[in-house]
Amino acid sequence: MPVEHRVAARGRLRARVVGVVAGRVSVPGMGQEGEGGASGRGRCVGWPALDERRGPLQASLGTLGQRLQPGMADSAQAQKLVYLVTGGCGFLGEHVVRMLLQREPRLGELRVFDRHLGPWLEELKTGPVRVTAIQGDVTEAHEVAAAVAGAHVVIHTAGLVDVFGRASPETIHEVNVQGTRNVIEACVQTGTRFLVYTSSMEVVGPNTKGHPFYRGNEDTLYEAVHRHPYPCSKALAERLVLEANGREVHGGLPLVTCALRPTGIYGEGHQIMRDFYRQGLRLGGWLFRAIPASVEHGRVYVGNVAWMHVLAARELERRAALMGGQVYFCYDGSPYKSYEDFNMEFLGPCGLQLVGARPLLPYWLLVFLAALNALLQWLLRPLVLYAPLLNPYTLAVANTTFTVSTDKAQRHFGYEPLFSWEDSRTRTILWVQAAGSFAQ
Ligand SMILES: NC(=O)C1=CN([C@@H]2O[C@H](COP(=O)(O)OP(=O)(O)OC[C@H]3O[C@@H](n4cnc5c(N)ncnc54)[C@H](O)[C@@H]3O)[C@@H](O)[C@H]2O)C=CC1
Ligand SMILES: CC(C)[C@@H](O)CC[C@@H](C)[C@H]1CC[C@H]2[C@@H]3[C@H](O)CC4=CC(=O)CC[C@]4(C)[C@H]3CC[C@]12C
């Protein structure tokens, strides 16, 4: 089936209601779990409170909102489902797209919405599934609406994942918060009932006080206080998604939402892993330990994160009362190690060595160097983007234990990792080796 391209028309709403389907009558409600602890309200120091401003969607969707959706339940058997993946060309998004094509038998149309469309989309020969590539921007409400209209499920992964100071705080907020608001409003206005949001462990921590989060779960009490624009934006966006659960969508049925919180994702396409590899090659095959081996950081294989998204999207209909408005940490059997030791599971077999059984530099010197990098970034910004791996935020996060251990996703929607640690490791090593071949 040829890949169909749609470019969201700026300024003119172009939407197509595809036969929508499926949906079970659900009575959304917060499960007992997840209302306290790590799913509690985080605090963003120095950030605008959530305003109740609705996106500019209302106006631009007048006509679209009039389109009638066939009864959700009575068409489930008759028609295939329409899925929309925002950020579908990103590191995680691509794996979600491919996982849906491989493991979602109900899929009739897969819409891939991204600011930057990947050339690989052309290669997707998917038999009965129509793959629609949509170049669009989640900060543009009308583009989001055109992409959402007629979709049965939205998996919202699009976001600015920036802890290196590449984008301004305002841009991060605009994409991650307003973009998410636009997705929610598009669901409400067009009648799409199921929304899975890719949140992050960072919604919880590590917090600004460096408190460890050791083998925690969704109900672990933890003071989620953030200053950095990225975790703040993820926390605000997650809150929007969870609070939207139960809102009436066009057609009169309730919106059902959930948020998945992956820990540090690794696997094929992980840019930071590639950056570490390149840094090691530049240093003659050596990487120098900066973080104590005792600091554990949770990591999860991208294929298992994709699988959890597919499963959550599928079960959200059937288990709306249990899953609606809930958060789920996303992790797998990947070992608990320091960030650097974990990376060496893949970079070691690719020829790199991590020097030092303990950090080679004292922590105060690392803090100084991180601060110097931040100063240099600020000074050089008018001329060039200087965004090294080491900055005050990345040092603080890397230096704080954050691991999760929970069976909530398993209990609520049967999540079990699809890929074993051994398989995840092998796949990642093969990718680094292949990626390394053009890292020179
Ligand atoms: N990488 C990680 O370790 C983790 C990532 N996450 C979350 O997973 C999601 C995906 O992250 P990654 O795949 O790592 O990032 P990525 O940067 O590889 O992918 C994000 C995608 O969103 C697209 N995008 C960005 N701004 C957009 C806009 N305004 N309109 C439309 N598309 C836009 C980008 O073009 C990109 O394809 C994000 O929401 C992130 O917060 C959560 C936990 C861990
Ligand atoms: C230079 C050294 C101090 C080196 O060890 C720095 C590593 C640093 C770049 C990473 C350490 C922890 C990572 C973050 C963590 O995995 C949680 C994340 C969740 C997300 O949603 C996005 C990515 C990230 C912030 C991730 C980014 C890279 C680290 C800070």
Short mmCIF file of C-alpha atoms and ligand atoms in Angstrom, two decimals:
data_model
loop_
_atom_site.label_atom_id
_atom_site.label_comp_id
_atom_site.label_asym_id
_atom_site.label_seq_id
_atom_site.Cartn_x
_atom_site.Cartn_y
_atom_site.Cartn_z
CA MET A 1 0.00 0.00 0.00
CA PRO A 2 1.64 3.26 -1.06
CA VAL A 3 2.45 5.64 1.70
CA GLU A 4 0.10 8.57 1.41
CA HIS A 5 1.48 11.95 2.27
CA ARG A 6 -0.60 14.72 3.77
CA VAL A 7 0.90 18.01 4.67
CA ALA A 8 -1.32 19.82 7.11
CA ALA A 9 -2.40 22.90 5.27
CA ARG A 10 -1.43 25.95 7.24
CA GLY A 11 -4.28 28.32 7.85
CA ARG A 12 -6.78 26.08 6.15
CA LEU A 13 -8.17 23.19 7.98
CA ARG A 14 -8.07 20.09 5.91
CA ALA A 15 -9.36 17.10 7.62
CA ARG A 16 -10.69 13.81 6.61
CA VAL A 17 -12.88 11.76 8.79
CA VAL A 18 -11.86 8.25 8.23
CA GLY A 19 -14.39 5.68 9.18
CA VAL A 20 -13.94 5.68 12.86
CA VAL A 21 -14.61 2.88 14.94
CA ALA A 22 -14.43 0.97 17.87
CA GLY A 23 -14.63 2.23 21.27
CA ARG A 24 -16.28 0.64 24.18
CA VAL A 25 -18.65 2.53 26.35
CA SER A 26 -16.50 3.33 29.29
CA VAL A 27 -17.06 4.92 32.58
CA PRO A 28 -13.78 6.66 33.20
CA GLY A 29 -12.58 7.23 36.64
CA MET A 30 -9.42 7.35 38.65
CA GLY A 31 -8.35 3.98 39.89
CA GLN A 32 -7.56 3.91 43.58
CA GLU A 33 -3.87 3.75 42.79
CA GLY A 34 -1.71 6.51 41.55
CA GLU A 35 -3.34 9.36 43.34
CA GLY A 36 -0.71 9.77 45.97
CA GLY A 37 3.03 9.50 45.88
CA ALA A 38 5.06 9.65 42.71
CA SER A 39 1.96 10.33 40.70
CA GLY A 40 1.11 13.25 42.93
CA ARG A 41 1.36 16.84 41.82
CA GLY A 42 4.92 17.81 41.05
CA ARG A 43 6.12 21.37 41.58
CA CYS A 44 7.78 23.49 38.91
CA VAL A 45 9.67 26.27 40.55
CA GLY A 46 9.42 29.55 38.63
CA TRP A 47 7.12 28.29 35.94
CA PRO A 48 3.72 29.58 34.80
CA ALA A 49 0.84 27.78 36.46
CA LEU A 50 -1.39 25.91 34.11
CA ASP A 51 -3.90 28.31 32.67
CA GLU A 52 -7.31 27.21 31.56
CA ARG A 53 -6.76 28.77 28.13
CA ARG A 54 -8.18 26.46 25.57
CA GLY A 55 -6.12 26.13 22.46
CA PRO A 56 -7.21 28.25 19.49
CA LEU A 57 -8.82 25.11 18.29
CA GLN A 58 -12.40 26.07 19.11
CA ALA A 59 -12.61 28.65 16.35
CA SER A 60 -10.81 26.73 13.67
CA LEU A 61 -12.78 23.58 14.23
CA GLY A 62 -16.27 24.90 13.77
CA THR A 63 -16.98 22.87 10.69
CA LEU A 64 -14.97 19.90 11.69
CA GLY A 65 -16.76 19.65 14.99
CA GLN A 66 -20.01 19.20 13.11
CA ARG A 67 -18.89 16.01 11.46
CA LEU A 68 -20.76 13.13 12.97
CA GLN A 69 -18.83 10.15 14.17
CA PRO A 70 -20.48 6.80 13.59
CA GLY A 71 -21.38 5.09 16.82
CA MET A 72 -18.12 3.94 18.31
CA ALA A 73 -19.22 0.59 19.51
CA ASP A 74 -21.30 -0.48 16.56
CA SER A 75 -18.53 -0.06 14.04
CA ALA A 76 -15.74 -1.76 15.91
CA GLN A 77 -16.30 -5.03 14.11
CA ALA A 78 -17.06 -3.45 10.75
CA GLN A 79 -14.05 -1.20 10.30
CA LYS A 80 -10.37 -1.17 11.05
CA LEU A 81 -9.00 1.37 13.48
CA VAL A 82 -7.23 4.61 12.74
CA TYR A 83 -4.19 5.35 14.90
CA LEU A 84 -2.26 8.59 15.03
CA VAL A 85 1.30 8.70 16.37
CA THR A 86 2.63 12.20 16.98
CA GLY A 87 6.41 12.41 16.91
CA GLY A 88 6.25 9.24 14.85
CA CYS A 89 9.61 9.87 13.22
CA GLY A 90 11.54 10.24 16.46
CA PHE A 91 13.72 7.74 18.30
CA LEU A 92 10.76 6.25 20.22
CA GLY A 93 8.11 7.23 17.65
CA GLU A 94 9.63 5.17 14.85
CA HIS A 95 9.67 2.10 17.08
CA VAL A 96 6.02 2.73 18.03
CA VAL A 97 5.08 3.04 14.33
CA ARG A 98 6.84 -0.19 13.42
CA MET A 99 5.47 -2.01 16.46
CA LEU A 100 1.90 -0.99 15.58
CA LEU A 101 2.34 -2.27 12.03
CA GLN A 102 3.70 -5.54 13.34
CA ARG A 103 1.49 -6.15 16.35
CA GLU A 104 -1.80 -4.28 16.09
CA PRO A 105 -4.11 -6.46 13.95
CA ARG A 106 -6.98 -3.98 14.20
CA LEU A 107 -4.99 -1.27 12.46
CA GLY A 108 -6.62 0.10 9.27
CA GLU A 109 -4.80 3.40 8.93
CA LEU A 110 -1.65 4.61 10.66
CA ARG A 111 -1.07 8.34 10.64
CA VAL A 112 2.48 9.43 11.35
CA PHE A 113 2.57 13.09 12.42
CA ASP A 114 5.90 14.83 12.80
CA ARG A 115 7.62 18.09 12.13
CA HIS A 116 10.35 16.19 10.35
CA LEU A 117 9.24 13.17 8.29
CA GLY A 118 11.80 10.40 7.91
CA PRO A 119 12.63 8.94 4.48
CA TRP A 120 12.15 5.44 5.96
CA LEU A 121 8.38 6.04 5.92
CA GLU A 122 8.45 5.44 2.17
CA GLU A 123 9.67 1.93 2.78
CA LEU A 124 6.71 0.90 4.85
CA LYS A 125 4.90 -1.66 2.76
CA THR A 126 2.15 -2.67 5.01
CA GLY A 127 -0.35 -4.66 3.03
CA PRO A 128 -3.81 -3.68 4.28
CA VAL A 129 -2.66 -0.81 6.49
CA ARG A 130 -2.62 2.62 4.97
CA VAL A 131 0.35 4.66 6.27
CA THR A 132 -0.32 8.39 6.10
CA ALA A 133 2.69 10.64 6.69
CA ILE A 134 1.60 14.05 7.94
CA GLN A 135 4.14 16.83 8.21
CA GLY A 136 2.89 19.10 10.92
CA ASP A 137 3.63 20.94 14.14
CA VAL A 138 1.90 20.12 17.42
CA THR A 139 2.06 23.79 18.36
CA GLU A 140 -0.28 24.53 15.44
CA ALA A 141 -3.73 23.60 16.75
CA HIS A 142 -5.37 23.41 13.36
CA GLU A 143 -2.69 21.05 12.05
CA VAL A 144 -3.16 18.81 15.05
CA ALA A 145 -6.91 18.84 14.59
CA ALA A 146 -6.67 17.88 10.95
CA ALA A 147 -4.43 14.95 11.87
CA VAL A 148 -6.56 13.82 14.81
CA ALA A 149 -9.94 14.05 13.08
CA GLY A 150 -11.27 10.55 12.56
CA ALA A 151 -8.58 8.81 14.57
CA HIS A 152 -9.65 6.18 17.06
CA VAL A 153 -6.45 6.34 19.15
CA VAL A 154 -3.77 8.96 19.55
CA ILE A 155 -0.32 8.02 20.83
CA HIS A 156 1.33 11.34 21.62
CA THR A 157 5.11 11.01 21.73
CA ALA A 158 6.05 14.30 20.04
CA GLY A 159 8.15 16.51 22.22
CA LEU A 160 11.33 18.49 22.63
CA VAL A 161 13.66 16.26 24.60
CA ASP A 162 16.25 18.83 25.47
CA VAL A 163 18.37 18.91 28.63
CA PHE A 164 21.37 20.34 26.84
CA GLY A 165 20.19 23.91 26.35
CA ARG A 166 19.64 23.63 22.61
CA ALA A 167 16.10 25.08 22.72
CA SER A 168 14.81 27.99 24.79
CA PRO A 169 12.63 27.25 27.85
CA GLU A 170 9.77 28.97 26.06
CA THR A 171 10.08 26.70 23.04
CA ILE A 172 10.25 23.60 25.22
CA HIS A 173 7.12 24.74 27.02
CA GLU A 174 5.36 25.61 23.76
CA VAL A 175 6.00 22.21 22.22
CA ASN A 176 5.65 19.97 25.25
CA VAL A 177 2.81 21.74 27.08
CA GLN A 178 0.86 23.73 24.49
CA GLY A 179 1.41 20.96 21.95
CA THR A 180 -0.10 18.47 24.36
CA ARG A 181 -2.97 20.84 25.08
CA ASN A 182 -3.61 21.03 21.33
CA VAL A 183 -3.69 17.24 21.09
CA ILE A 184 -6.18 16.99 23.95
CA GLU A 185 -8.44 19.69 22.52
CA ALA A 186 -8.31 18.06 19.11
CA CYS A 187 -9.47 14.77 20.63
CA VAL A 188 -12.32 16.53 22.42
CA GLN A 189 -13.44 18.55 19.43
CA THR A 190 -13.25 15.75 16.88
CA GLY A 191 -14.49 12.85 19.00
CA THR A 192 -11.30 10.80 19.38
CA ARG A 193 -11.63 8.95 22.65
CA PHE A 194 -8.34 7.27 23.48
CA LEU A 195 -5.11 9.10 24.21
CA VAL A 196 -1.84 7.57 25.38
CA TYR A 197 0.76 10.15 26.38
CA THR A 198 4.49 9.54 26.51
CA SER A 199 5.44 11.15 29.79
CA SER A 200 8.77 10.54 31.52
CA MET A 201 10.42 9.43 34.74
CA GLU A 202 11.56 13.03 34.91
CA VAL A 203 8.06 14.07 35.89
CA VAL A 204 8.95 12.52 39.25
CA GLY A 205 12.68 13.08 39.49
CA PRO A 206 15.48 13.29 40.25
CA ASN A 207 14.35 16.40 42.07
CA THR A 208 16.34 19.59 42.57
CA LYS A 209 17.48 18.34 45.97
CA GLY A 210 19.16 15.23 44.60
CA HIS A 211 16.97 12.88 46.60
CA PRO A 212 17.46 9.29 45.42
CA PHE A 213 14.46 7.34 44.09
CA TYR A 214 15.44 3.73 44.72
CA ARG A 215 13.32 0.99 43.15
CA GLY A 216 10.27 3.27 43.55
CA ASN A 217 6.80 2.82 42.07
CA GLU A 218 3.83 4.97 41.07
CA ASP A 219 2.77 5.36 44.69
CA THR A 220 6.16 6.02 46.25
CA LEU A 221 6.15 9.29 48.16
CA TYR A 222 8.73 11.60 46.62
CA GLU A 223 9.10 15.37 46.55
CA ALA A 224 8.89 16.06 42.83
CA VAL A 225 10.38 19.56 42.63
CA HIS A 226 11.82 20.76 39.32
CA ARG A 227 13.47 23.86 37.93
CA HIS A 228 14.65 22.68 34.54
CA PRO A 229 12.33 23.45 31.61
CA TYR A 230 12.23 19.88 30.36
CA PRO A 231 10.96 18.07 33.46
CA CYS A 232 8.68 21.00 34.21
CA SER A 233 7.13 20.79 30.76
CA LYS A 234 6.66 17.03 31.01
CA ALA A 235 5.05 17.35 34.44
CA LEU A 236 2.65 20.04 33.25
CA ALA A 237 1.79 18.11 30.09
CA GLU A 238 1.20 14.90 32.02
CA ARG A 239 -1.09 16.75 34.37
CA LEU A 240 -3.10 18.10 31.43
CA VAL A 241 -3.51 14.61 30.02
CA LEU A 242 -4.59 13.04 33.30
CA GLU A 243 -7.01 15.86 34.07
CA ALA A 244 -8.56 15.50 30.63
CA ASN A 245 -9.60 11.94 31.42
CA GLY A 246 -13.40 11.77 31.46
CA ARG A 247 -13.98 14.95 29.46
CA GLU A 248 -16.82 14.58 27.02
CA VAL A 249 -15.67 14.42 23.44
CA HIS A 250 -17.69 15.31 20.37
CA GLY A 251 -20.33 12.61 20.14
CA GLY A 252 -20.98 12.56 23.87
CA LEU A 253 -18.64 9.82 25.06
CA PRO A 254 -15.82 10.34 27.56
CA LEU A 255 -12.15 10.81 26.69
CA VAL A 256 -9.94 8.09 28.19
CA THR A 257 -6.30 8.99 28.81
CA CYS A 258 -3.24 7.49 30.44
CA ALA A 259 0.42 8.48 30.70
CA LEU A 260 3.46 6.22 30.41
CA ARG A 261 6.67 7.20 32.21
CA PRO A 262 9.70 5.57 30.60
CA THR A 263 13.00 5.70 32.45
CA GLY A 264 16.05 6.45 30.28
CA ILE A 265 15.34 4.85 26.93
CA TYR A 266 18.12 3.15 24.97
CA GLY A 267 18.28 1.15 21.76
CA GLU A 268 18.49 1.56 18.01
CA GLY A 269 18.39 5.25 17.18
CA HIS A 270 19.46 6.62 20.59
CA GLN A 271 21.35 9.80 19.72
CA ILE A 272 22.97 10.24 23.12
CA MET A 273 24.46 6.74 22.89
CA ARG A 274 25.84 7.71 19.52
CA ASP A 275 27.28 10.91 21.01
CA PHE A 276 29.05 8.88 23.72
CA TYR A 277 30.42 6.55 21.08
CA ARG A 278 31.75 9.42 19.00
CA GLN A 279 33.25 11.05 22.10
CA GLY A 280 35.05 7.80 22.90
CA LEU A 281 36.35 7.45 19.36
CA ARG A 282 37.65 11.01 19.51
CA LEU A 283 39.48 10.18 22.75
CA GLY A 284 41.23 7.17 21.28
CA GLY A 285 38.72 4.60 22.51
CA TRP A 286 38.63 5.83 26.11
CA LEU A 287 35.76 7.22 28.17
CA PHE A 288 36.54 8.66 31.60
CA ARG A 289 34.27 7.85 34.53
CA ALA A 290 32.56 10.88 35.99
CA ILE A 291 29.82 9.18 38.02
CA PRO A 292 30.26 6.67 40.90
CA ALA A 293 29.34 3.11 39.90
CA SER A 294 27.06 3.00 42.94
CA VAL A 295 24.61 5.51 41.43
CA GLU A 296 21.88 3.43 39.79
CA HIS A 297 19.94 4.78 36.82
CA GLY A 298 16.89 3.06 35.40
CA ARG A 299 17.06 2.30 31.68
CA VAL A 300 14.52 0.66 29.36
CA TYR A 301 14.86 -0.76 25.86
CA VAL A 302 13.01 1.27 23.20
CA GLY A 303 11.29 -1.81 21.81
CA ASN A 304 9.71 -2.52 25.18
CA VAL A 305 8.63 1.10 25.51
CA ALA A 306 7.01 0.88 22.09
CA TRP A 307 5.31 -2.37 23.07
CA MET A 308 3.93 -0.83 26.25
CA HIS A 309 2.43 2.01 24.18
CA VAL A 310 0.76 -0.43 21.78
CA LEU A 311 -0.61 -2.52 24.62
CA ALA A 312 -1.84 0.44 26.64
CA ALA A 313 -3.58 1.88 23.56
CA ARG A 314 -5.27 -1.45 22.92
CA GLU A 315 -6.37 -2.08 26.48
CA LEU A 316 -7.42 1.50 27.17
CA GLU A 317 -10.77 0.79 25.54
CA ARG A 318 -11.45 -2.44 27.35
CA ARG A 319 -10.19 -1.30 30.75
CA ALA A 320 -11.12 2.38 30.64
CA ALA A 321 -12.46 2.46 34.18
CA LEU A 322 -9.22 1.00 35.56
CA MET A 323 -6.67 2.67 33.28
CA GLY A 324 -8.31 6.03 32.65
CA GLY A 325 -6.36 8.90 34.23
CA GLN A 326 -3.54 6.62 35.40
CA VAL A 327 0.25 6.84 35.12
CA TYR A 328 2.53 3.87 34.55
CA PHE A 329 6.28 3.69 34.87
CA CYS A 330 7.81 1.99 31.87
CA TYR A 331 10.81 -0.23 32.41
CA ASP A 332 11.98 -3.78 31.74
CA GLY A 333 14.63 -6.28 32.77
CA SER A 334 17.53 -4.00 31.86
CA PRO A 335 20.02 -4.09 34.75
CA TYR A 336 20.23 -1.31 37.31
CA LYS A 337 23.61 0.34 36.76
CA SER A 338 25.17 3.77 36.68
CA TYR A 339 24.44 5.60 33.44
CA GLU A 340 28.02 5.23 32.28
CA ASP A 341 28.43 1.58 33.26
CA PHE A 342 25.15 0.78 31.51
CA ASN A 343 26.31 2.51 28.34
CA MET A 344 29.47 0.40 28.44
CA GLU A 345 27.31 -2.72 28.00
CA PHE A 346 27.08 -1.57 24.40
CA LEU A 347 30.14 0.62 23.91
CA GLY A 348 32.53 -1.95 25.41
CA PRO A 349 31.79 -4.57 22.73
CA CYS A 350 32.28 -1.75 20.21
CA GLY A 351 35.86 -1.24 21.38
CA LEU A 352 35.59 1.55 23.97
CA GLN A 353 36.89 1.36 27.55
CA LEU A 354 35.68 3.24 30.63
CA VAL A 355 38.71 4.47 32.57
CA GLY A 356 38.54 4.48 36.37
CA ALA A 357 36.85 2.28 38.93
CA ARG A 358 35.67 5.53 40.47
CA PRO A 359 35.34 9.08 39.14
CA LEU A 360 38.70 10.41 37.97
CA LEU A 361 37.83 13.95 38.99
CA PRO A 362 36.51 15.16 42.34
CA TYR A 363 32.82 16.08 42.27
CA TRP A 364 33.50 19.74 43.01
CA LEU A 365 35.67 19.91 39.86
CA LEU A 366 32.93 18.29 37.79
CA VAL A 367 30.50 20.86 39.17
CA PHE A 368 32.90 23.62 38.17
CA LEU A 369 33.39 22.20 34.66
CA ALA A 370 29.63 21.79 34.23
CA ALA A 371 29.10 25.40 35.27
CA LEU A 372 31.86 26.49 32.91
CA ASN A 373 30.10 24.66 30.07
CA ALA A 374 26.87 26.47 30.94
CA LEU A 375 28.70 29.82 30.91
CA LEU A 376 30.37 29.04 27.60
CA GLN A 377 27.02 28.03 26.11
CA TRP A 378 25.55 31.35 27.18
CA LEU A 379 28.50 33.38 25.88
CA LEU A 380 28.73 31.54 22.55
CA ARG A 381 24.99 31.40 21.88
CA PRO A 382 24.97 34.46 19.56
CA LEU A 383 27.66 32.79 17.46
CA VAL A 384 27.33 29.03 17.74
CA LEU A 385 25.36 26.41 19.63
CA TYR A 386 27.64 24.84 22.22
CA ALA A 387 25.73 21.98 23.92
CA PRO A 388 28.06 19.46 25.56
CA LEU A 389 26.84 16.39 27.44
CA LEU A 390 28.15 17.80 30.74
CA ASN A 391 26.12 20.64 32.20
CA PRO A 392 24.79 21.34 35.71
CA TYR A 393 21.52 19.53 35.02
CA THR A 394 22.92 16.42 33.36
CA LEU A 395 25.57 16.09 36.07
CA ALA A 396 22.95 16.35 38.81
CA VAL A 397 20.64 13.83 37.15
CA ALA A 398 23.42 11.39 36.36
CA ASN A 399 24.65 11.63 39.93
CA THR A 400 21.31 10.79 41.55
CA THR A 401 19.97 7.28 41.86
CA PHE A 402 16.66 6.86 40.08
CA THR A 403 15.32 3.35 39.54
CA VAL A 404 11.82 1.96 39.45
CA SER A 405 10.30 -1.40 40.31
CA THR A 406 6.57 -1.83 39.81
CA ASP A 407 3.98 -4.23 38.43
CA LYS A 408 1.20 -1.68 37.95
CA ALA A 409 1.28 -1.88 34.15
CA GLN A 410 1.32 -5.65 34.37
CA ARG A 411 -1.63 -5.70 36.72
CA HIS A 412 -3.63 -3.08 34.84
CA PHE A 413 -3.10 -4.09 31.23
CA GLY A 414 -0.91 -7.15 31.15
CA TYR A 415 2.36 -5.48 30.17
CA GLU A 416 5.35 -7.79 30.07
CA PRO A 417 8.54 -6.77 28.27
CA LEU A 418 8.60 -8.13 24.73
CA PHE A 419 12.40 -8.12 24.50
CA SER A 420 14.68 -9.75 27.05
CA TRP A 421 17.72 -7.89 28.36
CA GLU A 422 19.98 -10.14 26.29
CA ASP A 423 18.00 -9.42 23.11
CA SER A 424 17.81 -5.69 23.85
CA ARG A 425 21.56 -5.59 24.46
CA THR A 426 22.39 -7.48 21.27
CA ARG A 427 20.15 -5.32 19.12
CA THR A 428 21.66 -2.15 20.59
CA ILE A 429 25.24 -3.34 20.13
CA LEU A 430 24.55 -4.20 16.50
CA TRP A 431 23.09 -0.75 15.97
CA VAL A 432 26.03 1.05 17.64
CA GLN A 433 28.45 -0.97 15.51
CA ALA A 434 26.53 -0.08 12.35
CA ALA A 435 26.08 3.55 13.47
CA GLY A 436 29.73 3.70 14.43
CA SER A 437 30.71 2.80 10.90
CA PHE A 438 29.61 6.29 9.86
CA ALA A 439 30.54 7.97 13.14
CA GLN A 440 33.99 8.90 11.83
N1 LIG B 1 14.68 9.54 25.24
C1 LIG B 1 14.38 9.19 26.48
O1 LIG B 1 15.23 8.67 27.23
C2 LIG B 1 13.01 9.43 27.00
C3 LIG B 1 12.04 10.09 26.24
N2 LIG B 1 10.77 10.27 26.76
C4 LIG B 1 9.73 10.94 25.98
O2 LIG B 1 9.52 10.18 24.79
C5 LIG B 1 9.09 11.03 23.72
C6 LIG B 1 9.95 10.79 22.51
O3 LIG B 1 11.28 11.06 22.88
P1 LIG B 1 12.50 10.69 21.92
O4 LIG B 1 12.04 9.71 20.90
O5 LIG B 1 13.65 10.36 22.78
O6 LIG B 1 12.80 12.11 21.24
P2 LIG B 1 13.06 12.46 19.72
O7 LIG B 1 13.53 13.88 19.70
O8 LIG B 1 13.88 11.43 19.06
O9 LIG B 1 11.59 12.38 19.08
C7 LIG B 1 10.65 13.40 19.24
C8 LIG B 1 9.93 13.58 17.91
O10 LIG B 1 8.99 14.63 18.06
C9 LIG B 1 9.08 15.47 16.94
N3 LIG B 1 8.69 16.84 17.28
C10 LIG B 1 9.36 17.69 18.08
N4 LIG B 1 8.71 18.87 18.13
C11 LIG B 1 7.60 18.74 17.34
C12 LIG B 1 6.55 19.59 16.98
N5 LIG B 1 6.50 20.85 17.42
N6 LIG B 1 5.59 19.12 16.17
C13 LIG B 1 5.64 17.86 15.70
N7 LIG B 1 6.61 16.99 15.99
C14 LIG B 1 7.59 17.44 16.81
C15 LIG B 1 10.54 15.44 16.51
O11 LIG B 1 10.67 15.82 15.15
C16 LIG B 1 10.90 13.98 16.79
O12 LIG B 1 10.68 13.19 15.64
C17 LIG B 1 9.19 12.46 24.26
O13 LIG B 1 7.90 12.92 24.62
C18 LIG B 1 10.08 12.34 25.51
O14 LIG B 1 9.75 13.32 26.45
C19 LIG B 1 10.44 9.82 28.01
C20 LIG B 1 11.36 9.18 28.79
C21 LIG B 1 12.71 8.93 28.34
C1 LIG B 2 28.79 13.92 31.31
C2 LIG B 2 28.47 12.85 32.35
C3 LIG B 2 28.05 13.49 33.65
C4 LIG B 2 27.43 11.89 31.81
O1 LIG B 2 27.29 10.80 32.68
C5 LIG B 2 26.06 12.62 31.63
C6 LIG B 2 24.97 11.67 31.26
C7 LIG B 2 23.68 12.44 30.90
C8 LIG B 2 23.82 13.03 29.50
C9 LIG B 2 22.44 11.52 31.05
C10 LIG B 2 22.35 10.95 32.48
C11 LIG B 2 20.85 10.73 32.74
C12 LIG B 2 20.19 11.02 31.41
C13 LIG B 2 18.71 11.39 31.44
C14 LIG B 2 17.86 10.29 32.09
O2 LIG B 2 17.99 9.08 31.38
C15 LIG B 2 16.39 10.70 32.13
C16 LIG B 2 15.85 11.28 30.86
C17 LIG B 2 14.52 11.19 30.62
C18 LIG B 2 13.90 11.82 29.49
O3 LIG B 2 12.67 11.94 29.43
C19 LIG B 2 14.73 12.42 28.44
C20 LIG B 2 16.20 12.08 28.55
C21 LIG B 2 16.73 12.12 30.00
C22 LIG B 2 16.63 13.55 30.53
C23 LIG B 2 18.21 11.62 29.98
C24 LIG B 2 19.12 12.61 29.24
C25 LIG B 2 20.62 12.28 29.35
C26 LIG B 2 21.06 12.13 30.81
C27 LIG B 2 20.91 13.44 31.55
#
